[in-house]
Tab-separated table of C-alpha atoms in Angstrom:
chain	number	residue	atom	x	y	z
G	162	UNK	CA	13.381	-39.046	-20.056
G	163	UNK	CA	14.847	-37.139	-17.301
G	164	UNK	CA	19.156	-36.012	-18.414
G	165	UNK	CA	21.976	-34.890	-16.583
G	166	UNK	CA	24.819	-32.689	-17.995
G	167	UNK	CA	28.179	-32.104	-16.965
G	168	UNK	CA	29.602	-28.773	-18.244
G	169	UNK	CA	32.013	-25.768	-16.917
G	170	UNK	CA	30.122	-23.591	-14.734
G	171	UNK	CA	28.017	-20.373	-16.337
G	172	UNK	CA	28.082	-17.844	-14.652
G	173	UNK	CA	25.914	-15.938	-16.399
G	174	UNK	CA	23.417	-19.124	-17.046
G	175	UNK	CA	19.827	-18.012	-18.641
G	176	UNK	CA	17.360	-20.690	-16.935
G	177	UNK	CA	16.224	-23.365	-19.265
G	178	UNK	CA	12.888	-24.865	-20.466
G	179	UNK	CA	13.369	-28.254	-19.040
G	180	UNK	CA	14.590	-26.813	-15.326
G	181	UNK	CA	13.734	-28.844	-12.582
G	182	UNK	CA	11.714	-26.555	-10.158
G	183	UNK	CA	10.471	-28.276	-7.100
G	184	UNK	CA	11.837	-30.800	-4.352
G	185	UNK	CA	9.024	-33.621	-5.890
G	186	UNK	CA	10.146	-32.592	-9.892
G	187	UNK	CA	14.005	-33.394	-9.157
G	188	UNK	CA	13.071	-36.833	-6.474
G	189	UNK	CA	10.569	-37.882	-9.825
G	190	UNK	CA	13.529	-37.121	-12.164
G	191	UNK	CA	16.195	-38.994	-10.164
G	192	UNK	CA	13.916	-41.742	-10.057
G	193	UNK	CA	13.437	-41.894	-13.623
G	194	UNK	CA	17.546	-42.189	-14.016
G	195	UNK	CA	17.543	-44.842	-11.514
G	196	UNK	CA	19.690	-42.715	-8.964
G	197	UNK	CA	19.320	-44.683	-5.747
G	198	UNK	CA	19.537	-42.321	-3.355
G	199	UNK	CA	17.867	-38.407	-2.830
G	200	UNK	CA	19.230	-35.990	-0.263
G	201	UNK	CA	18.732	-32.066	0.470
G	202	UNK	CA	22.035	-30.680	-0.966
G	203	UNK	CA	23.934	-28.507	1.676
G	204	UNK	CA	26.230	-27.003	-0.700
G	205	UNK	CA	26.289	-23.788	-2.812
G	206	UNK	CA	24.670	-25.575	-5.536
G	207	UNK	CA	21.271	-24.776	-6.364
G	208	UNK	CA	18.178	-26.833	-8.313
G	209	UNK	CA	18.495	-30.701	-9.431
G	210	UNK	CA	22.053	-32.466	-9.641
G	211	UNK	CA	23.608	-35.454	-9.041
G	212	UNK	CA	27.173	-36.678	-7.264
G	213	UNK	CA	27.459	-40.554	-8.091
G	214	UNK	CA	24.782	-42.628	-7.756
G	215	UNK	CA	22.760	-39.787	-5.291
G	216	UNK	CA	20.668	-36.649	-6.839
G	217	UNK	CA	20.715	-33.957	-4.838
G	218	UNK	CA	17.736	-31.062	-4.056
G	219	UNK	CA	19.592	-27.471	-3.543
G	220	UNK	CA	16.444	-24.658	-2.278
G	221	UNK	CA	16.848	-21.524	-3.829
G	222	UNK	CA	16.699	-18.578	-1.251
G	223	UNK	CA	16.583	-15.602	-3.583
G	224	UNK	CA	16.120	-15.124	-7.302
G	225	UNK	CA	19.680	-15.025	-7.552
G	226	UNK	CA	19.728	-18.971	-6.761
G	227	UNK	CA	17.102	-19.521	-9.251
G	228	UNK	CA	18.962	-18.160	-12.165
G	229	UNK	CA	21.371	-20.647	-11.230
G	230	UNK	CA	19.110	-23.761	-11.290
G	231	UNK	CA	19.673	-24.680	-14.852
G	232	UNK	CA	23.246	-23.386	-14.976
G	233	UNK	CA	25.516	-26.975	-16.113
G	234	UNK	CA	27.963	-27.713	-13.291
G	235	UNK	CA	31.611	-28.971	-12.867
G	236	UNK	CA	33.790	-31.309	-11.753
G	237	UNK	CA	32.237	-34.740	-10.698
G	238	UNK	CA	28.314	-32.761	-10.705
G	239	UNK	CA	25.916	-33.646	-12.819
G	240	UNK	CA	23.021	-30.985	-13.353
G	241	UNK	CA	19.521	-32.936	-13.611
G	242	UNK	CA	16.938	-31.828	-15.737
G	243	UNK	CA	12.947	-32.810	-15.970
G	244	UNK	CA	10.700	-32.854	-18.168
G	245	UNK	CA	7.444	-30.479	-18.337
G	246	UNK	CA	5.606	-31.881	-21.206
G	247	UNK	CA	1.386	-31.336	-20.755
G	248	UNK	CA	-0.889	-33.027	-22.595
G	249	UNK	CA	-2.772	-31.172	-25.633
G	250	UNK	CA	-5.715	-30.375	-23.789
G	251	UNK	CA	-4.125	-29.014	-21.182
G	252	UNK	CA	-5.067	-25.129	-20.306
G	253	UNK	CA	-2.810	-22.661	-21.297
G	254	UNK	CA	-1.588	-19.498	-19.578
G	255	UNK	CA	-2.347	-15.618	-20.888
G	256	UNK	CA	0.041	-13.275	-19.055
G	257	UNK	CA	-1.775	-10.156	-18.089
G	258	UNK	CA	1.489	-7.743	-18.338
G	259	UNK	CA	0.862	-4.421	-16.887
G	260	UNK	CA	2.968	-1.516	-15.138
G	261	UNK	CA	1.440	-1.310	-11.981
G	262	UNK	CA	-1.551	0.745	-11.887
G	263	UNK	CA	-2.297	0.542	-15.126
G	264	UNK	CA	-5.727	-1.311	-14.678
G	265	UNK	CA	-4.643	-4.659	-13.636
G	266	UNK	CA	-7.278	-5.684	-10.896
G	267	UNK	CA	-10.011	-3.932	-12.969
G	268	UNK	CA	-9.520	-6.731	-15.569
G	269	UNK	CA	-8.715	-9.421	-13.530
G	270	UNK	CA	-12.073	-8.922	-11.749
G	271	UNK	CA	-14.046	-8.456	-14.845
G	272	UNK	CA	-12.801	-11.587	-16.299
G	273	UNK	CA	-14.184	-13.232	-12.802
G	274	UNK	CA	-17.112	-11.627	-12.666
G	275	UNK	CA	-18.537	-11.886	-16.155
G	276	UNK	CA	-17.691	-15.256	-16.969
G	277	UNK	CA	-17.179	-17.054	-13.642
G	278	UNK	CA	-13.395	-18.204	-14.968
G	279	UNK	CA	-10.729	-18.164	-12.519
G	280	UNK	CA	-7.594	-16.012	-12.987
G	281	UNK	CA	-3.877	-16.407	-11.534
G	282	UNK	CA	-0.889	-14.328	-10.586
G	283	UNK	CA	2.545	-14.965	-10.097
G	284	UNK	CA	1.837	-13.418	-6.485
G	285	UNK	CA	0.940	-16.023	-4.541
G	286	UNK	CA	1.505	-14.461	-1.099
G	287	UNK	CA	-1.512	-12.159	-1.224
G	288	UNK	CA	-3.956	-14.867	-2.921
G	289	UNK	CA	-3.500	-17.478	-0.432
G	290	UNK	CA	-6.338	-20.161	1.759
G	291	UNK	CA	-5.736	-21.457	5.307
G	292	UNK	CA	-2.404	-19.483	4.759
G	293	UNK	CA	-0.981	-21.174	1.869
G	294	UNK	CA	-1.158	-20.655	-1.844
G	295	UNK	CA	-2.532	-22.299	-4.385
G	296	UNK	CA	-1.077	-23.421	-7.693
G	297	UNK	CA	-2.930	-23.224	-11.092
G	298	UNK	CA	-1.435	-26.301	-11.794
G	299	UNK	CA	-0.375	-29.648	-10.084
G	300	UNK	CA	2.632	-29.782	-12.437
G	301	UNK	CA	3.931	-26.196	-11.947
G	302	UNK	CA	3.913	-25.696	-8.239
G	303	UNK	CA	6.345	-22.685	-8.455
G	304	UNK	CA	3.395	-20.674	-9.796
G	305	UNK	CA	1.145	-19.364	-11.220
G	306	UNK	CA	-1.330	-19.384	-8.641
G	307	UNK	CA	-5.096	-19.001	-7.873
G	308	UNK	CA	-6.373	-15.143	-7.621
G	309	UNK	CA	-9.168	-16.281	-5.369
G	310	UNK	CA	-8.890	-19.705	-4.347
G	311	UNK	CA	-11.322	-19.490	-1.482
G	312	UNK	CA	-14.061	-18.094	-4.450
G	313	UNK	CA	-12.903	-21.190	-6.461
G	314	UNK	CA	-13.184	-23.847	-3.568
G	315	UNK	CA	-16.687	-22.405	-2.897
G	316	UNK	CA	-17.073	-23.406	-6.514
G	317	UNK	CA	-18.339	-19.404	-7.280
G	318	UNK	CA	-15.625	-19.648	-9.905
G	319	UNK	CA	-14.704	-22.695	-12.362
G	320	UNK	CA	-11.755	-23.860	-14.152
G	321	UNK	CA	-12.323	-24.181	-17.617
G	322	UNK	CA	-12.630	-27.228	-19.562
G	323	UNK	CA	-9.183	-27.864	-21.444
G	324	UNK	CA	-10.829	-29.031	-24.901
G	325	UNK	CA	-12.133	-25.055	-25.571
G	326	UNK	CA	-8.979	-23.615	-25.784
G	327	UNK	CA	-9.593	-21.169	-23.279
G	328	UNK	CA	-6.596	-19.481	-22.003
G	329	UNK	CA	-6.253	-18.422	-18.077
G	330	UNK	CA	-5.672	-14.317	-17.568
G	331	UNK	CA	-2.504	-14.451	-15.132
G	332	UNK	CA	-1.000	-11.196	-13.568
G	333	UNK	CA	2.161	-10.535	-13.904
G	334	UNK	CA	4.374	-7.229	-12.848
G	335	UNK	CA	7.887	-8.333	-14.706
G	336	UNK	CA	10.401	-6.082	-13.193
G	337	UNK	CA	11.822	-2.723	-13.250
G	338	UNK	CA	8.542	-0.977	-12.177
G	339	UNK	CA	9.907	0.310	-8.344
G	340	UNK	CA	8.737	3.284	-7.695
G	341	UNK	CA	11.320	6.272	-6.239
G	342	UNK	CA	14.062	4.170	-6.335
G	343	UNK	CA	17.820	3.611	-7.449
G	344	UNK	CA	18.274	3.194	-11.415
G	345	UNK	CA	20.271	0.967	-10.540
G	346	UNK	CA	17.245	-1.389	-9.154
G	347	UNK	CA	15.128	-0.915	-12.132
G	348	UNK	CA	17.730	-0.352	-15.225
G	349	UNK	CA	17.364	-3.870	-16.057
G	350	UNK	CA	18.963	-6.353	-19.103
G	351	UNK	CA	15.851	-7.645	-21.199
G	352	UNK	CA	16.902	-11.459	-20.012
G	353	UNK	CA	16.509	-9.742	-16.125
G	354	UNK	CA	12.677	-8.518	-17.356
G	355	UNK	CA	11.693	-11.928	-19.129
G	356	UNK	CA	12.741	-13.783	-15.920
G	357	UNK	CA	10.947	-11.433	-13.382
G	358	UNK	CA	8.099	-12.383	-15.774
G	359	UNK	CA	8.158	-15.429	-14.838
G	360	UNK	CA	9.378	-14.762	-11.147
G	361	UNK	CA	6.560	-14.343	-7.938
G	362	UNK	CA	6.528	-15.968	-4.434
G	363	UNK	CA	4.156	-17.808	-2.366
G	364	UNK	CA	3.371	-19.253	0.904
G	365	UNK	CA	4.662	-22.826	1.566
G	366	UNK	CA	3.018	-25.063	4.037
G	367	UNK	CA	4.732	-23.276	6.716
G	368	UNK	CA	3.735	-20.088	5.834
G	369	UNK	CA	6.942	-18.915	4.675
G	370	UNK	CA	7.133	-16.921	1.769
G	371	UNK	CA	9.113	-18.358	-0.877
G	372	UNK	CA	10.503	-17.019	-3.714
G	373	UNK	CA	9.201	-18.862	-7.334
G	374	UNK	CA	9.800	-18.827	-10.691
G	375	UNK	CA	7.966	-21.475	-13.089
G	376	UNK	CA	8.466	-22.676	-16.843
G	377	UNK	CA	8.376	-20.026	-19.883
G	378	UNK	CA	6.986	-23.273	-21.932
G	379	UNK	CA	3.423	-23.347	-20.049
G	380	UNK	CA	3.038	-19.311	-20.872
G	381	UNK	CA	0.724	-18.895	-24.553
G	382	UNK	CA	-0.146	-15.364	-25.141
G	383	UNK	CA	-0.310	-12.656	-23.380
G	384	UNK	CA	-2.797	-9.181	-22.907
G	385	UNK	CA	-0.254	-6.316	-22.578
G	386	UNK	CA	-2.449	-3.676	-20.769
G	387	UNK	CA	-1.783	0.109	-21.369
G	388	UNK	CA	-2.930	3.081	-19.350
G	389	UNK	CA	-2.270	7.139	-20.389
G	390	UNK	CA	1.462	7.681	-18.638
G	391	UNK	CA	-0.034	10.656	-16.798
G	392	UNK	CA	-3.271	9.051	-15.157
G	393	UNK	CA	-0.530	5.962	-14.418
G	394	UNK	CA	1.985	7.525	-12.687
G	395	UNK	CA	-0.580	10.109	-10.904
G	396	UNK	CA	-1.890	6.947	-10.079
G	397	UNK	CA	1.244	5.400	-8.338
G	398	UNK	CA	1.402	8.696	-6.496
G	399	UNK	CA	-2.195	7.316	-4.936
G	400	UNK	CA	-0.779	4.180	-4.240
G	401	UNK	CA	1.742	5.619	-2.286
G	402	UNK	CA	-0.390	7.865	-0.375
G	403	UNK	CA	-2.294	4.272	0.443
G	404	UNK	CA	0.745	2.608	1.706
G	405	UNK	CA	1.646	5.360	4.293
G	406	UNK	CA	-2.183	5.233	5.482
G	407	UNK	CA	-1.688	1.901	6.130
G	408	UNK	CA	1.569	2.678	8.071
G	409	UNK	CA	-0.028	5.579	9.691
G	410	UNK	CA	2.518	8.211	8.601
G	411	UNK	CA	0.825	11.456	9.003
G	412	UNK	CA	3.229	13.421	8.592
G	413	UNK	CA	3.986	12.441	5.228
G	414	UNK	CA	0.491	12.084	4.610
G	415	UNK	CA	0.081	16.007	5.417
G	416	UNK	CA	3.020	16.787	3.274
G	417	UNK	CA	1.770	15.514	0.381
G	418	UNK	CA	-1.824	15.772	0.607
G	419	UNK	CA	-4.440	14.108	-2.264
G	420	UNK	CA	-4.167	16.968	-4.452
G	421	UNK	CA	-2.633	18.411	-7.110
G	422	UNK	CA	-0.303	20.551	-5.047
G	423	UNK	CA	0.189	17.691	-2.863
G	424	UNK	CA	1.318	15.394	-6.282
G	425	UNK	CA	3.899	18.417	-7.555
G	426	UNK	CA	4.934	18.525	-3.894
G	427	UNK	CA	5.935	14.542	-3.340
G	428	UNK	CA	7.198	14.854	-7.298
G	429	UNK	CA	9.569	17.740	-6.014
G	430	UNK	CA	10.982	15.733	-3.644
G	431	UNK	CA	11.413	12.884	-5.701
G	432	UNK	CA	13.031	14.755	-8.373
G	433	UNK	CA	16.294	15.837	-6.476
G	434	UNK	CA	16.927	12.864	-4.385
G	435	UNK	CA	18.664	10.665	-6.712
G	436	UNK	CA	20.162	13.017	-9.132
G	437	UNK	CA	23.847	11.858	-7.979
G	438	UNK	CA	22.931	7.961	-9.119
G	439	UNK	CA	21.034	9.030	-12.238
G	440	UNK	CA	24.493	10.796	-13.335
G	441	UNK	CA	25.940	7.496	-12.490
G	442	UNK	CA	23.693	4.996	-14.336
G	443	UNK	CA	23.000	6.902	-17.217
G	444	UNK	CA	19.569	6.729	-19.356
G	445	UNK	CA	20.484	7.944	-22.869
G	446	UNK	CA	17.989	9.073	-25.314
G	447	UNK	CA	17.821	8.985	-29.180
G	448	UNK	CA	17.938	12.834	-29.558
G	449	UNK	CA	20.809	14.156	-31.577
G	450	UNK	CA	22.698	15.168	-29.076
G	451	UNK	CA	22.574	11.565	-27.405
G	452	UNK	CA	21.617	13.327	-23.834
G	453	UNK	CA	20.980	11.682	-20.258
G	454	UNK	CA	17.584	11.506	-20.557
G	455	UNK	CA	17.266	11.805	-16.683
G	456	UNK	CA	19.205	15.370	-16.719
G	457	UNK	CA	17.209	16.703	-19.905
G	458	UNK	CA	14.199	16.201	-18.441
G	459	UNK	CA	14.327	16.445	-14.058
G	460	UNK	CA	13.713	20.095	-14.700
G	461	UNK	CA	10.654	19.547	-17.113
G	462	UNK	CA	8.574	17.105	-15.703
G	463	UNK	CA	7.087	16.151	-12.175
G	464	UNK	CA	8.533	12.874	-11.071
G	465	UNK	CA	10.292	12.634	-14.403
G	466	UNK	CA	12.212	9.352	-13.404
G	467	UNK	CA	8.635	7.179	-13.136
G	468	UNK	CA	8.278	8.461	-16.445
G	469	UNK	CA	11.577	6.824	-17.477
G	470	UNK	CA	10.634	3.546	-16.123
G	471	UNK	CA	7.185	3.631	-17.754
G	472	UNK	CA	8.637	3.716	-21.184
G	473	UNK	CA	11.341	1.364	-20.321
G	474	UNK	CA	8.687	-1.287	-19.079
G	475	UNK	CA	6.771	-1.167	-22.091
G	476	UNK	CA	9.639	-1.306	-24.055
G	477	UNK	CA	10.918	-4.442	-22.239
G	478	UNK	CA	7.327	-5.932	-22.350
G	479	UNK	CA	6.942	-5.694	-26.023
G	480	UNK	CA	10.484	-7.695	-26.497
G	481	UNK	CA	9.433	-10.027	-24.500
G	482	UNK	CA	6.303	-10.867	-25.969
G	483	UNK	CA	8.407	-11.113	-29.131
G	484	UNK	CA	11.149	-12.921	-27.965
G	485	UNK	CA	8.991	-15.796	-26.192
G	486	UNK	CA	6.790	-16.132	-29.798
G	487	UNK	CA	3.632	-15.179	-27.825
G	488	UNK	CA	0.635	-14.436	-29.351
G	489	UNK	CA	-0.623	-11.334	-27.823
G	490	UNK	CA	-3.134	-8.091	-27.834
G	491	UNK	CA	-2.445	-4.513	-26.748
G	492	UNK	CA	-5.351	-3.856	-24.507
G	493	UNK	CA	-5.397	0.187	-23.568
G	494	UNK	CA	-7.505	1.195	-20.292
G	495	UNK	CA	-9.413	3.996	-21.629
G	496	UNK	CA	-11.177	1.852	-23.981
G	497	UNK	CA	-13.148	0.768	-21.315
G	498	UNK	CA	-14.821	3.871	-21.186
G	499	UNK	CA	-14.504	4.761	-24.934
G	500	UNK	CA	-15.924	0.943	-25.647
G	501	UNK	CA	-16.955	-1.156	-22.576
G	502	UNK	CA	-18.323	-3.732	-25.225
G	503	UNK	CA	-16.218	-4.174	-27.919
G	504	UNK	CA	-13.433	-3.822	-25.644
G	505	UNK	CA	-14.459	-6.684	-23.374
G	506	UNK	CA	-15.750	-8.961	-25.956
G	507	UNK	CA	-12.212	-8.695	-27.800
G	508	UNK	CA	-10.427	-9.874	-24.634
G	509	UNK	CA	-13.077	-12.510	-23.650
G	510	UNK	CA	-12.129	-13.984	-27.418
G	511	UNK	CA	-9.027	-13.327	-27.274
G	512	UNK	CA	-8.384	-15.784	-23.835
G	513	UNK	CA	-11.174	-18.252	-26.016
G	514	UNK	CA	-13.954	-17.585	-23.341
G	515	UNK	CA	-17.856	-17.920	-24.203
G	516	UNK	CA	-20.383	-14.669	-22.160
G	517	UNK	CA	-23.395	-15.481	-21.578
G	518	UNK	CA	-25.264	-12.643	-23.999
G	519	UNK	CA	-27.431	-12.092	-20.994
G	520	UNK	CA	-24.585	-11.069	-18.806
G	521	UNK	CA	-24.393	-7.335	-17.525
G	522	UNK	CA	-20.870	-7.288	-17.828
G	523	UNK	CA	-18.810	-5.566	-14.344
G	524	UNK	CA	-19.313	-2.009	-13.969
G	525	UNK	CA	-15.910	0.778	-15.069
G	526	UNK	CA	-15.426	3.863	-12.585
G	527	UNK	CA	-12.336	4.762	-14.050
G	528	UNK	CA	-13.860	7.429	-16.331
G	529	UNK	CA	-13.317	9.368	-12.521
G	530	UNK	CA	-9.553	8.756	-12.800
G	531	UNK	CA	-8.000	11.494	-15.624
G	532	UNK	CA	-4.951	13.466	-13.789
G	533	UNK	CA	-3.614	15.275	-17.453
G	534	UNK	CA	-4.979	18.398	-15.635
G	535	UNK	CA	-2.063	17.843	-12.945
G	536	UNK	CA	0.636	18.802	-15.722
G	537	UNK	CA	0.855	21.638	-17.540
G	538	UNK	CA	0.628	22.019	-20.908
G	539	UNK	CA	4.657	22.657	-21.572
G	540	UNK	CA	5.329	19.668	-18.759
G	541	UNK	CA	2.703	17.198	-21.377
G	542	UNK	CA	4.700	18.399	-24.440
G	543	UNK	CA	8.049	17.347	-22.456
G	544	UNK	CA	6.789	13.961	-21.420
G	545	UNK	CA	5.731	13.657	-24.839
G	546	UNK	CA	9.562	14.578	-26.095
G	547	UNK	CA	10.921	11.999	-23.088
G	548	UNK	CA	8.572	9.470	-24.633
G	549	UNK	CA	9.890	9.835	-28.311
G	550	UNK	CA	13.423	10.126	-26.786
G	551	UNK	CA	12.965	6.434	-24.881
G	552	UNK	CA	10.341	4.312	-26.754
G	553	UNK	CA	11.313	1.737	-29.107
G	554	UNK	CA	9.232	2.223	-32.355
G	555	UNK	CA	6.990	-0.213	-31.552
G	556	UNK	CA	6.121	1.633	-28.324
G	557	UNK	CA	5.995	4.975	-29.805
G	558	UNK	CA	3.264	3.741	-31.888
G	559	UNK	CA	1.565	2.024	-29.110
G	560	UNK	CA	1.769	5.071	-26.786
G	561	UNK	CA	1.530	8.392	-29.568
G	562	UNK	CA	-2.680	8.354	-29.113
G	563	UNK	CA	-2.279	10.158	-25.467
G	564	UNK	CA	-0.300	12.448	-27.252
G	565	UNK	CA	-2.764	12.994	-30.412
């Protein structure tokens, strides 16, 4: 049964299991009270509440609002909360957590393409059919959502039966992964992280994009996927190069060209433009001397400060994992190359999915994609210092084989 709650305001409210999270969730829920009436709220209150015998439907605009969505309310306001119980057969969500670049389409795709299974994302706006996306599930419309819905409704991909305990791979970035910005945009609390875990956007039926952010309780395990730091942040050097062909920037394009002169140029640049905020928002390290980490190391290591928020993302990751009780495997990137098979047969078991034997599996190219040469051998020693100084233990030991 649907409850409402009347409490001083929180400011600083964590959003709860039982949050409503759609329009249709808080009109069901107000039903269920026997509230006779169901109007969109025009006031600074945001989610499910009620005022008297009248619930009230407050549209979050950022993810600001939907931090406040479970917050308790004052006065005569009555927060309302729902229900998201699933049956025991229902299918159950595997986050596929990865920095970006570390791999993340390369598995989603060969989780498609071996065993015909649909995946999701949190980011519904590029995965979308006659403009709109589509959610995994009819009870969680705030996402996930379909990779490839037009693949699905072609039926080229299935949906699982929900009696095999098969877990759907869903892609999610968390937070704190920006790339050449402010610390200040990516230093992040670990209750910031779990909720941009949980946090995408889609299109709604207008083709708006929305901001979303669905229920920790449907999430079951999760595949936290690892790449070498160097190839990774190389990498996001690649994607950047990609974004300004898109925008047709040749000048920037012909400053930093797709070499490795053209990576130590861009990481150059990058590593004096923010030195004022680093000083300001402070990374320190476990070193003796209990240093900034961004001023021990801007003089070491190219683009130093994507190095930072690598460790820090993993770090987060693995808390979060924790903290949610998720039941979860570290799946590295080069062990598709080192071990196509038993690398892809422990994550097909691991999500509770059946390959055909006869099936060819999806081909790996990243054997192509080392960049350690683009460091020196003092600058890998550094990175490996920067990594010991930042890393949890638990992410030291994940990460100390690229330094082996």
């Amino acid at each position: 049964m649907p409850t409402t709650a009347r409490a001083p305001l929180r400011k600083d409210a964590v959003l709860q299991p039982n949050t409503c999270m759609t329009k249709n969730e808080c009109d069901d829920a107000r039903r269920q009270l026997g509230l006779i009436g169901f109007e969109l709220g025009n006031s600074s209150q945001y989610g499910c509440f009620s005022s008297g015998e009248v619930a009230y439907w407050g549209e979050p605009k950022s993810s600001l609002h939907i931090k406040e969505m479970s917050s308790p309310l004052d006065n005569n306001i009555g927060r309302i909360y729902c229900n998201h119980k699933r049956t025991k057969s229902a299918l159950g969500v595997a986050w596929l957590m990865s920095f970006p670049n570390s791999g993340t389409s390369y598995t989603g795709a060969l989780v498609r393409n071996t065993t015909s299974t649909v995946t999701a994302t949190n980011y519904g706006t590029a995965n979308t059919m006659n403009k709109k996306s589509t959610p995994l599930f009819n009870f969680s419309t705030n996402g996930p959502f379909l990779t490839d819905p037009k693949t699905f409704f072609k039926g080229k991909l299935n949906l699982p039966s929900s009696t095999n305990g098969t877990y759907i791979l869903t892609k999610t970035h968390c937070g704190g992964y920006c790339f050449g910005c402010s610390p200040k945009a990516y230093l992040q609390t670990q209750t910031e992280f779990r909720e941009d875990c949980l946090t995408g956007d889609f299109l709604d039926e207008f083709g708006g994009k929305q901001k979303a952010m669905y229920d920790a309780s449907i999430v079951n395990k999760a595949v936290h996927l690892v790449r070498d730091p160097f190839d990774n942040i190389v990498s996001r050097f690649h994607l950047k190069r990609n974004q300004k062909q898109k925008q047709g920037n040749e000048t920037w394009l012909n400053s930093y060209p797709n070499t490795i002169d053209g990576f130590r140029g861009f990481c150059s640049y990058v590593n004096t433009r923010l030195n004022n905020a680093e000083n300001n928002f402070p990374v320190i390290g476990k070193g003796d001397n209990n240093e900034n980490v961004f001023v021990k190391y801007r003089e070491k290591i190219p683009c130093y400060s994507d190095f930072v928020r690598f460790v820090l993302w993993h770090n987060h990751a693995i808390e979060t994992i924790d903290e949610l009780g998720l039941e979860s495997m570290t799946l590295h990137y080069e062990d598709y190359s080192n071990n196509y098979k038993e690398t892809t047969v422990k994550l097909f078991q691991f999500l509770g999915m059946d390959v055909d034997n006869k099936s060819e599996g999806y081909e790996f190219h990243g054997t192509e994609r080392y960049y350690r040469n683009y460091f020196t051998s003092d600058e890998v020693e550094a990175v490996k210092e920067l990594v010991r100084d930042v890393a949890i233990e638990e992410n030291w030991n994940m990460l100390s084989r690229y330094f082996d």
